[in-house]
PDB file of C-alpha atoms in Angstrom:
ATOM      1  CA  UNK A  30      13.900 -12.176   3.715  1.00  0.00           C
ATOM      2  CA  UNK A  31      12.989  -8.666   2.808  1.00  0.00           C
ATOM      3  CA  UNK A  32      11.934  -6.391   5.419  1.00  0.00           C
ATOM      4  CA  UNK A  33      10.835  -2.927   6.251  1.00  0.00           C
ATOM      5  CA  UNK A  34      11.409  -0.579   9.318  1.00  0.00           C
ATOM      6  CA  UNK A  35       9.734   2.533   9.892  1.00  0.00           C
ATOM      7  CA  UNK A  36      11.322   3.013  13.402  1.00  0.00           C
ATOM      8  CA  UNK A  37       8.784   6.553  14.241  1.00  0.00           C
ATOM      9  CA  UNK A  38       5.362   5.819  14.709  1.00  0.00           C
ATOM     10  CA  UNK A  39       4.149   9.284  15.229  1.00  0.00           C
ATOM     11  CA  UNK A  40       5.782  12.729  14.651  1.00  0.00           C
ATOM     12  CA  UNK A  41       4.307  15.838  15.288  1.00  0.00           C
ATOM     13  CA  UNK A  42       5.153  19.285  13.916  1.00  0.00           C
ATOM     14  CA  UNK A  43       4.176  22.421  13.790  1.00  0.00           C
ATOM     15  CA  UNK A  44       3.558  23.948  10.258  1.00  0.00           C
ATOM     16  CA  UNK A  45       6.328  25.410   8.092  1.00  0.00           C
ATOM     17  CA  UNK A  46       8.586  22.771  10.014  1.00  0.00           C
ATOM     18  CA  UNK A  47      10.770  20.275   8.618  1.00  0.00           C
ATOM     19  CA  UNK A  48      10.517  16.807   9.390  1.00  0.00           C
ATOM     20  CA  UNK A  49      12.088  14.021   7.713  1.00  0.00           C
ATOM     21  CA  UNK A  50      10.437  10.218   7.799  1.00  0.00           C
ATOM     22  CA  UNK A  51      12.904   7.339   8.084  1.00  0.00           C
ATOM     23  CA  UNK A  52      12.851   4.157   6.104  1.00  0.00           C
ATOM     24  CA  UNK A  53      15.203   1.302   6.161  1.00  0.00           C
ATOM     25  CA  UNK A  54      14.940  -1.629   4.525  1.00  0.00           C
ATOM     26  CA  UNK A  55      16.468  -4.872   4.086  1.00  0.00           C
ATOM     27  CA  UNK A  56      16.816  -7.115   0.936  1.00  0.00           C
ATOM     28  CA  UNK A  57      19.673  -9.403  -0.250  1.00  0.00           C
ATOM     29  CA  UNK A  58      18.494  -8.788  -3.655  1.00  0.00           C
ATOM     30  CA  UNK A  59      21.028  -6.509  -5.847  1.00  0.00           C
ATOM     31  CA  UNK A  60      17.717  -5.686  -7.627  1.00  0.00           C
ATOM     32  CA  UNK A  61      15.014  -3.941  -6.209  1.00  0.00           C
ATOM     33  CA  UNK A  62      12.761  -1.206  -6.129  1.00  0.00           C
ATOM     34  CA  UNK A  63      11.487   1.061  -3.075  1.00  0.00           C
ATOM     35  CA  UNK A  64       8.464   2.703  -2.923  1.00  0.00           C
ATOM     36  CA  UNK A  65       6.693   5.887  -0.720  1.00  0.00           C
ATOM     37  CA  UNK A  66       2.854   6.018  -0.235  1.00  0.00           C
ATOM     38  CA  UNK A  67       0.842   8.673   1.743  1.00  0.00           C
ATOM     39  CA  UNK A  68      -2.123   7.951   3.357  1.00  0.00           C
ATOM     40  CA  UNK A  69      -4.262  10.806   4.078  1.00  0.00           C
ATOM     41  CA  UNK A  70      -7.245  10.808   6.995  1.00  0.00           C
ATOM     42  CA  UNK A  71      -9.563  10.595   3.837  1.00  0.00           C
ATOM     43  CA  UNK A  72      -8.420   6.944   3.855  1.00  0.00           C
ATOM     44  CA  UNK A  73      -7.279   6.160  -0.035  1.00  0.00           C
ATOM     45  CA  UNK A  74      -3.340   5.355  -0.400  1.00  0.00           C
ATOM     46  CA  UNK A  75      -1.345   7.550  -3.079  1.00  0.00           C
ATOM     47  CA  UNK A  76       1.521   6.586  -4.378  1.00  0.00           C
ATOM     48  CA  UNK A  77       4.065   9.225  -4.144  1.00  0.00           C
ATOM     49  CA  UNK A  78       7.766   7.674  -5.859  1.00  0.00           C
ATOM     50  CA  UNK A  79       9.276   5.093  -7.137  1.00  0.00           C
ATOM     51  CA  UNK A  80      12.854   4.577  -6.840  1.00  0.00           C
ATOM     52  CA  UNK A  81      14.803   1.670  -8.101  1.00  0.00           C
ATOM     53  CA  UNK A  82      18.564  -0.006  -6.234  1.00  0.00           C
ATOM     54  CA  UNK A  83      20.502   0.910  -9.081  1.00  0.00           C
ATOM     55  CA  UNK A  84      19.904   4.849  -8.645  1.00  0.00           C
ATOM     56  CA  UNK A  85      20.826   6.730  -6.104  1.00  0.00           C
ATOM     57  CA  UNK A  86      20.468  10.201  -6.749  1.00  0.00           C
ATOM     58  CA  UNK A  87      18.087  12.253  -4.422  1.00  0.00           C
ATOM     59  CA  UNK A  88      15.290  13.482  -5.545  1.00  0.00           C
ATOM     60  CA  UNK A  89      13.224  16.637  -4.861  1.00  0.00           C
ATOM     61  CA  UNK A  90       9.392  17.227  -5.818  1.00  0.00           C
ATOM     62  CA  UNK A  91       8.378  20.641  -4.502  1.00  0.00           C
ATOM     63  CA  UNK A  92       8.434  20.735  -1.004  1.00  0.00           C
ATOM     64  CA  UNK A  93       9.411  16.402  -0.951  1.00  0.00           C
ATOM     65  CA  UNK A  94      12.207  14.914  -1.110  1.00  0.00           C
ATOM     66  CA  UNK A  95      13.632  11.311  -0.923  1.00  0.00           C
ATOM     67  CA  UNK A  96      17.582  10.814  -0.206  1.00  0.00           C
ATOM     68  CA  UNK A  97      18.199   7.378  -1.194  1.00  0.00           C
ATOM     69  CA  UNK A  98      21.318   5.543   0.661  1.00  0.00           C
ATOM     70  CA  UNK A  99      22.333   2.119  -0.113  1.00  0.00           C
ATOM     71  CA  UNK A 100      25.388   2.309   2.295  1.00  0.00           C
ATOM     72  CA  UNK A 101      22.380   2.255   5.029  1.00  0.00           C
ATOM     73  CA  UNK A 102      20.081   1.005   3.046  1.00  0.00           C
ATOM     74  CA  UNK A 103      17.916   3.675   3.840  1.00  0.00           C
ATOM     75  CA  UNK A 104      15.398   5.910   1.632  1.00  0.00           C
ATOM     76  CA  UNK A 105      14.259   8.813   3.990  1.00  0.00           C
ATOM     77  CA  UNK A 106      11.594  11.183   2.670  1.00  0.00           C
ATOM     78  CA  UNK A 107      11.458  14.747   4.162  1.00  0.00           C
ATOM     79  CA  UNK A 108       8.744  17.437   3.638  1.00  0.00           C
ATOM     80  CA  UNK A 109       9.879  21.030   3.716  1.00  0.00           C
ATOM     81  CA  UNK A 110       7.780  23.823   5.276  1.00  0.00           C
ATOM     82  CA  UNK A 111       5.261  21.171   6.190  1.00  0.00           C
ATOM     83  CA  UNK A 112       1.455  22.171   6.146  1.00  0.00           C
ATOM     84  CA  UNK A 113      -1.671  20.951   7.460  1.00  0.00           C
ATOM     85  CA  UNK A 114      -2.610  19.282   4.150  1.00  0.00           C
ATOM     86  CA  UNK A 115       0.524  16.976   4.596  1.00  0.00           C
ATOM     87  CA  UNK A 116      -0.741  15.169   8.089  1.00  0.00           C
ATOM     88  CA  UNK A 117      -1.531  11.321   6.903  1.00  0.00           C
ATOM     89  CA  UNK A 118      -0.060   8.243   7.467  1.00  0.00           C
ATOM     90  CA  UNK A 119       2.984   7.706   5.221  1.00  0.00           C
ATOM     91  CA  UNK A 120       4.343   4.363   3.953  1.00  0.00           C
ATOM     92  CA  UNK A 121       7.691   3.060   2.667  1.00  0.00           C
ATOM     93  CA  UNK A 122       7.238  -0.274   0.427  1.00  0.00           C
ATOM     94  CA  UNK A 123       9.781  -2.505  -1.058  1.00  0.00           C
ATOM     95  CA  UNK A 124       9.766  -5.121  -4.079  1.00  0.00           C
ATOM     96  CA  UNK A 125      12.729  -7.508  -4.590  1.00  0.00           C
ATOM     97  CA  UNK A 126      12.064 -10.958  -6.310  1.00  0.00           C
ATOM     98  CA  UNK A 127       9.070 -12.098  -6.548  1.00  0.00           C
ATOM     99  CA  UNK A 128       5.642 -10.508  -6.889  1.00  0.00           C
ATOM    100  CA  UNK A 129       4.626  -8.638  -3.135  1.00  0.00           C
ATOM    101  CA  UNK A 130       5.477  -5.482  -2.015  1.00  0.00           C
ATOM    102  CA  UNK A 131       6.422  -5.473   1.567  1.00  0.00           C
ATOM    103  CA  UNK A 132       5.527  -2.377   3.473  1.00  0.00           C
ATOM    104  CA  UNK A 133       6.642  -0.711   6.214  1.00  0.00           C
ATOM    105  CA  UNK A 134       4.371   0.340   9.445  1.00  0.00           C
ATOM    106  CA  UNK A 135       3.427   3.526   8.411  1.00  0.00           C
ATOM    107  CA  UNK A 136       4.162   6.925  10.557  1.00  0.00           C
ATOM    108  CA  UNK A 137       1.826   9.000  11.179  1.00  0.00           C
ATOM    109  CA  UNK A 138       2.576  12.814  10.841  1.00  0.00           C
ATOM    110  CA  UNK A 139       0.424  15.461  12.300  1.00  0.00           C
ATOM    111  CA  UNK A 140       1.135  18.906  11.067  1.00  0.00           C
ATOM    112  CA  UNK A 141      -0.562  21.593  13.710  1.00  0.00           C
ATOM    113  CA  UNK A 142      -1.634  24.670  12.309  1.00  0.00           C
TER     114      UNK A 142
ATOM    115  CA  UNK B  13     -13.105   9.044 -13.949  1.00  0.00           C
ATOM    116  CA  UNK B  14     -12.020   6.812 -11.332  1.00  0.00           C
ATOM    117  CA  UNK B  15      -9.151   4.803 -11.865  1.00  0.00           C
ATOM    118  CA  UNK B  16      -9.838   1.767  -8.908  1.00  0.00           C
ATOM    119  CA  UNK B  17     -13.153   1.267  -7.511  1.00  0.00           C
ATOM    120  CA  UNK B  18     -14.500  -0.578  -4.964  1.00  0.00           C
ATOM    121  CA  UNK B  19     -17.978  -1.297  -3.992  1.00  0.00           C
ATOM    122  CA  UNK B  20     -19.412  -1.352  -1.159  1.00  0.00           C
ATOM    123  CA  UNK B  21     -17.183   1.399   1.095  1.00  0.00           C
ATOM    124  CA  UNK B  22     -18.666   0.405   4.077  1.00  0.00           C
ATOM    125  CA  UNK B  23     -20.238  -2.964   4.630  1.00  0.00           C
ATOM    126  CA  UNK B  24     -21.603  -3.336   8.484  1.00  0.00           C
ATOM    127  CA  UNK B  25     -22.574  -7.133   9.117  1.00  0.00           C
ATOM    128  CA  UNK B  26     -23.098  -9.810  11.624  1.00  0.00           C
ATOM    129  CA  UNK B  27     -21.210 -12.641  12.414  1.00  0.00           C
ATOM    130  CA  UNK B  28     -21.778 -15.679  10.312  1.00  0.00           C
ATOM    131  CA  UNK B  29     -22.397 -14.063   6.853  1.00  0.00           C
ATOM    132  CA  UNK B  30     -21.194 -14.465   3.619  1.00  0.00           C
ATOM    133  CA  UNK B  31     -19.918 -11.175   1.947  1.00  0.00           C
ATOM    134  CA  UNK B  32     -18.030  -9.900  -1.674  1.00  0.00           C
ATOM    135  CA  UNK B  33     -16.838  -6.441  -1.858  1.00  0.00           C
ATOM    136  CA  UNK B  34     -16.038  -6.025  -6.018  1.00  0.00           C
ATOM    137  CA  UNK B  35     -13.477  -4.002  -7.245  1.00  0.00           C
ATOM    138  CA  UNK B  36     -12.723  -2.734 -10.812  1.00  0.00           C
ATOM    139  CA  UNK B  37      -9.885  -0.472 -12.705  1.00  0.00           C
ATOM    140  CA  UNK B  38      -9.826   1.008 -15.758  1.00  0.00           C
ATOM    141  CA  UNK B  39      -5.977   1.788 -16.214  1.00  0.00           C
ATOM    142  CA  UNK B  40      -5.563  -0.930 -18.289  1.00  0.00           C
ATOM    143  CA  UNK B  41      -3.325  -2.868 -16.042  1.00  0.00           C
ATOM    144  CA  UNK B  42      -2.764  -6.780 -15.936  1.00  0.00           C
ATOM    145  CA  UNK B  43      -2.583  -7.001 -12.104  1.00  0.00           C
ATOM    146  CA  UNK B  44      -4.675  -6.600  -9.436  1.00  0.00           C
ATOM    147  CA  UNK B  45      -4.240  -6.973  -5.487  1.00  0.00           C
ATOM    148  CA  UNK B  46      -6.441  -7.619  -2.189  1.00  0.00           C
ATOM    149  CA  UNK B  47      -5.088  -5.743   0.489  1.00  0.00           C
ATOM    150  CA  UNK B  48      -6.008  -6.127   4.303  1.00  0.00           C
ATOM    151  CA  UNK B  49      -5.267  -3.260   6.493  1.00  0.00           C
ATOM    152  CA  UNK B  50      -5.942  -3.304  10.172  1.00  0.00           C
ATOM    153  CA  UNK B  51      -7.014  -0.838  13.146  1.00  0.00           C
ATOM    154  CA  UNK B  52      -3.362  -0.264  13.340  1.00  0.00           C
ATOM    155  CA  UNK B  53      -2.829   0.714   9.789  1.00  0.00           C
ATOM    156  CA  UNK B  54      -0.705  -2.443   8.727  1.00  0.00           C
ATOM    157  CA  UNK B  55      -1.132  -3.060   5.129  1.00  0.00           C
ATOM    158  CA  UNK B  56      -0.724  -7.338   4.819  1.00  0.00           C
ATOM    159  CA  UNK B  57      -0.999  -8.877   0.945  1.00  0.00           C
ATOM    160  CA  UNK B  58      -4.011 -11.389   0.608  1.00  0.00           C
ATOM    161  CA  UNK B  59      -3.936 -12.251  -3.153  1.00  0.00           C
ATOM    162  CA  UNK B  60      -2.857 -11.255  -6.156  1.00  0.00           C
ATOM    163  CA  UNK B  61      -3.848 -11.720 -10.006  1.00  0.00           C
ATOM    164  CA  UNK B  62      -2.428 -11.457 -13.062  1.00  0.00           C
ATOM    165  CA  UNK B  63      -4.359 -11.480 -16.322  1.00  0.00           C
ATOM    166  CA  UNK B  64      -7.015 -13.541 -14.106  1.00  0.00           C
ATOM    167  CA  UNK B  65      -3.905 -16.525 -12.925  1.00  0.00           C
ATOM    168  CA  UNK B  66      -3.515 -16.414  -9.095  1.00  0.00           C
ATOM    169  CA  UNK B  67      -0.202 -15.613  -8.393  1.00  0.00           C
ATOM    170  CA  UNK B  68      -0.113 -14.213  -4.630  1.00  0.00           C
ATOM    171  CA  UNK B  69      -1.571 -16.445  -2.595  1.00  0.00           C
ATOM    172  CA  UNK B  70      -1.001 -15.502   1.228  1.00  0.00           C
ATOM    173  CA  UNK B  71      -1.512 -17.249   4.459  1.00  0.00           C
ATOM    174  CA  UNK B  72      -5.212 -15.912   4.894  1.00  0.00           C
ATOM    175  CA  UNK B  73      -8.237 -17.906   6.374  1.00  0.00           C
ATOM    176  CA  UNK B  74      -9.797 -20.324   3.660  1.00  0.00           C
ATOM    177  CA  UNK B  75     -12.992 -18.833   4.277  1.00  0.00           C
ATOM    178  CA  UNK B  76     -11.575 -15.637   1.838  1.00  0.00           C
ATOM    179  CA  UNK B  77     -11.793 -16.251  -1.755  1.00  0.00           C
ATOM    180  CA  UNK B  78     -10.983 -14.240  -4.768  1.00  0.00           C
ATOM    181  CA  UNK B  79     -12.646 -14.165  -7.752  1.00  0.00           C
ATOM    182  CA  UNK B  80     -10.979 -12.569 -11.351  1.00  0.00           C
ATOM    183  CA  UNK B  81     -13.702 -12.627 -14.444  1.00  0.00           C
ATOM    184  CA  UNK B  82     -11.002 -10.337 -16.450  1.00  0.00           C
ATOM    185  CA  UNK B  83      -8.086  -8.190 -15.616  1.00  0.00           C
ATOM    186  CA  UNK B  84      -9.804  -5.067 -15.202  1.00  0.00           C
ATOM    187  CA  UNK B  85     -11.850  -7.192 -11.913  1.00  0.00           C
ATOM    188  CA  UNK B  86     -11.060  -8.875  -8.939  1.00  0.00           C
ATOM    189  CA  UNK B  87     -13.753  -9.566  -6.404  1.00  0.00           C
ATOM    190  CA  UNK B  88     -13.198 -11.089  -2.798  1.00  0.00           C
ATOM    191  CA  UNK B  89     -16.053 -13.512  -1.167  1.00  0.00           C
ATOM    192  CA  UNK B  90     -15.772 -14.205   2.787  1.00  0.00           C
ATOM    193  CA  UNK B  91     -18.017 -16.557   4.491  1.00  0.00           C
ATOM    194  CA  UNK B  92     -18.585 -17.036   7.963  1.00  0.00           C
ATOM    195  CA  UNK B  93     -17.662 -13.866   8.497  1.00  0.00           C
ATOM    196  CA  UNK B  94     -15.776 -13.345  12.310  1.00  0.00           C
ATOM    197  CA  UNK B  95     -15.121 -10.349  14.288  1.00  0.00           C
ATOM    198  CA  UNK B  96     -11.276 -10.337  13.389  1.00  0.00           C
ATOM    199  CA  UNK B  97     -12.131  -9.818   9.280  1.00  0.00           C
ATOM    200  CA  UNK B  98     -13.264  -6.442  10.676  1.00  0.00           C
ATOM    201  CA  UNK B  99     -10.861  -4.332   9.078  1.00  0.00           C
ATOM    202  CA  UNK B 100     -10.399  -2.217   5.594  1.00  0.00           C
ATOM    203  CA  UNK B 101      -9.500  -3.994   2.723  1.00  0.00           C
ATOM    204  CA  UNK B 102      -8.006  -2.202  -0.509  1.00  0.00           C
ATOM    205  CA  UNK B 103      -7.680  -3.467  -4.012  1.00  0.00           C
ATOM    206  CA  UNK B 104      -5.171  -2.265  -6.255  1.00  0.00           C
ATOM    207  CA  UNK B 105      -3.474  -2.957  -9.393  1.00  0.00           C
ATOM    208  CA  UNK B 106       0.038  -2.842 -11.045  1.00  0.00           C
ATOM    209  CA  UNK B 107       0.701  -2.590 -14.895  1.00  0.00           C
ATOM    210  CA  UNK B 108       2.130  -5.774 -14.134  1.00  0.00           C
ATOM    211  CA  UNK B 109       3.625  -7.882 -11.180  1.00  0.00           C
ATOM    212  CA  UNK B 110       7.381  -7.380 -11.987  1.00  0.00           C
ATOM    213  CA  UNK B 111       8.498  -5.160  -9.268  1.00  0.00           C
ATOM    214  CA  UNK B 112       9.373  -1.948 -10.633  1.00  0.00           C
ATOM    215  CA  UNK B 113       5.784  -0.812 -11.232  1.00  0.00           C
ATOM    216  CA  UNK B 114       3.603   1.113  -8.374  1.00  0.00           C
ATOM    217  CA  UNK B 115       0.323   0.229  -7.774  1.00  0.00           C
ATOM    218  CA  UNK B 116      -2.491   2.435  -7.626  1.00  0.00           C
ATOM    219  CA  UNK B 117      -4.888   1.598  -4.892  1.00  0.00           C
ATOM    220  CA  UNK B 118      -8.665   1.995  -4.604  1.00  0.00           C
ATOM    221  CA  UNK B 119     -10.934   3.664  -2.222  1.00  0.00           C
ATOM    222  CA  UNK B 120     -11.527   1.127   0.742  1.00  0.00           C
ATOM    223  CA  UNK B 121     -13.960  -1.102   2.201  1.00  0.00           C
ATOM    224  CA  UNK B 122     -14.550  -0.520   5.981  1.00  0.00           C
ATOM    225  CA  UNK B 123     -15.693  -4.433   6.827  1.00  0.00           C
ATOM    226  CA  UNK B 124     -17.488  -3.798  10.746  1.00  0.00           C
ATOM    227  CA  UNK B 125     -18.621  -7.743  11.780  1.00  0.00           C
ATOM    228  CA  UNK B 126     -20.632  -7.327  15.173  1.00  0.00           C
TER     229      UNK B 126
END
């Protein structure tokens, strides 16, 4: 069965802090892809990245970044200098097999000014 | 231009009713979800489509019922509407339902049955 744990319901930070959102997953599917979604208090979901089993190199948008680790099968996203603009609910999502993307809880970051 | 749409974003409605909420997309993509999230922000799967073929089908009340005239909508009925539908519900879609593609999700319909 495929599953998805987002252990920290709520983290607060103050801005310009790091914070780093854990996501671990589990799958016995050698193929399968893993997904991060923001949710903003506007209410529409975003999809952020897409990363699939078979690569595992880190990856760095501006101030986001995912490290992907299959040895933990975890795929942690962190936000450097955090701001205001980055408080939402954020998602982790996995697809292996079939058609339905499982997703995590959510945790919700708040980013105080 | 909007890429998922849903109409209405808030529907407020009693007990007993019979409701759609219609969603389109214009991305060109073959698959389209129905997504139920609740007051504590769990996302659950209701249905999916596929070039209008059912092909998600999840354990929801029989009183919900999608509807797919083409790809680019997917429309979702509930009757006898109860307290516990109150929730927001999101369509999406997916170039197609293989799982490497992300979908893209649309605005939300806040569902309030009193």
């Amino acid at each position: 069965a495929q599953k998805v744990t987002q252990a920290q319901t709520e983290i607060s930070v103050v801005e310009k802090e790091d914070v780093t959102l854990d996501c671990v997953y589990e799958t016995r599917d050698t193929t399968y892809y893993l997904f991060w979604y923001k949710q903003p208090p506007s209410g529409e979901l975003v999809f952020l990245i897409r990363r699939n089993s078979f690569d595992e190199q880190n990856e760095i948008s501006g101030r986001y970044s995912w490290n992907f680790q299959k040895s933990t099968s975890s795929f942690n996203f962190t936000i450097t200098a955090s701001q205001v603009v980055d408080s939402a609910v954020y998602f982790c999502a996995l697809k292996s097999g079939g058609f339905k993307t499982i997703f995590g809880a959510g945790t919700r970051l708040f980013v105080k000014a | 231009d909007t890429a998922v749409s849903q109409t209405p974003k808030y529907l407020v409605t009693q007990m007993g009713n019979d409701k759609s909420i219609k969603c389109e997309q214009n991305l060109g993509h073959d698959t389209m979800y129905w997504y139920k999230q609740d007051s504590k922000k769990f996302l659950k799967i209701m249905f999916s489509y596929n070039n209008k073929e059912l092909i998600i089908n999840e354990t929801v009340p029989n009183r919900f019922s999608p509807k797919s005239p083409d790809k680019a909508h997917l429309n979702l009925h509930i009757n006898s509407l109860e307290l516990g539908d109150s929730a927001v519900y999101f369509c999406a879609s997916s170039q197609d339902p293989t799982f490497s593609y992300e979908q893209y999700f649309g605005p939300g319909t806040r569902l309030t049955v009193t």
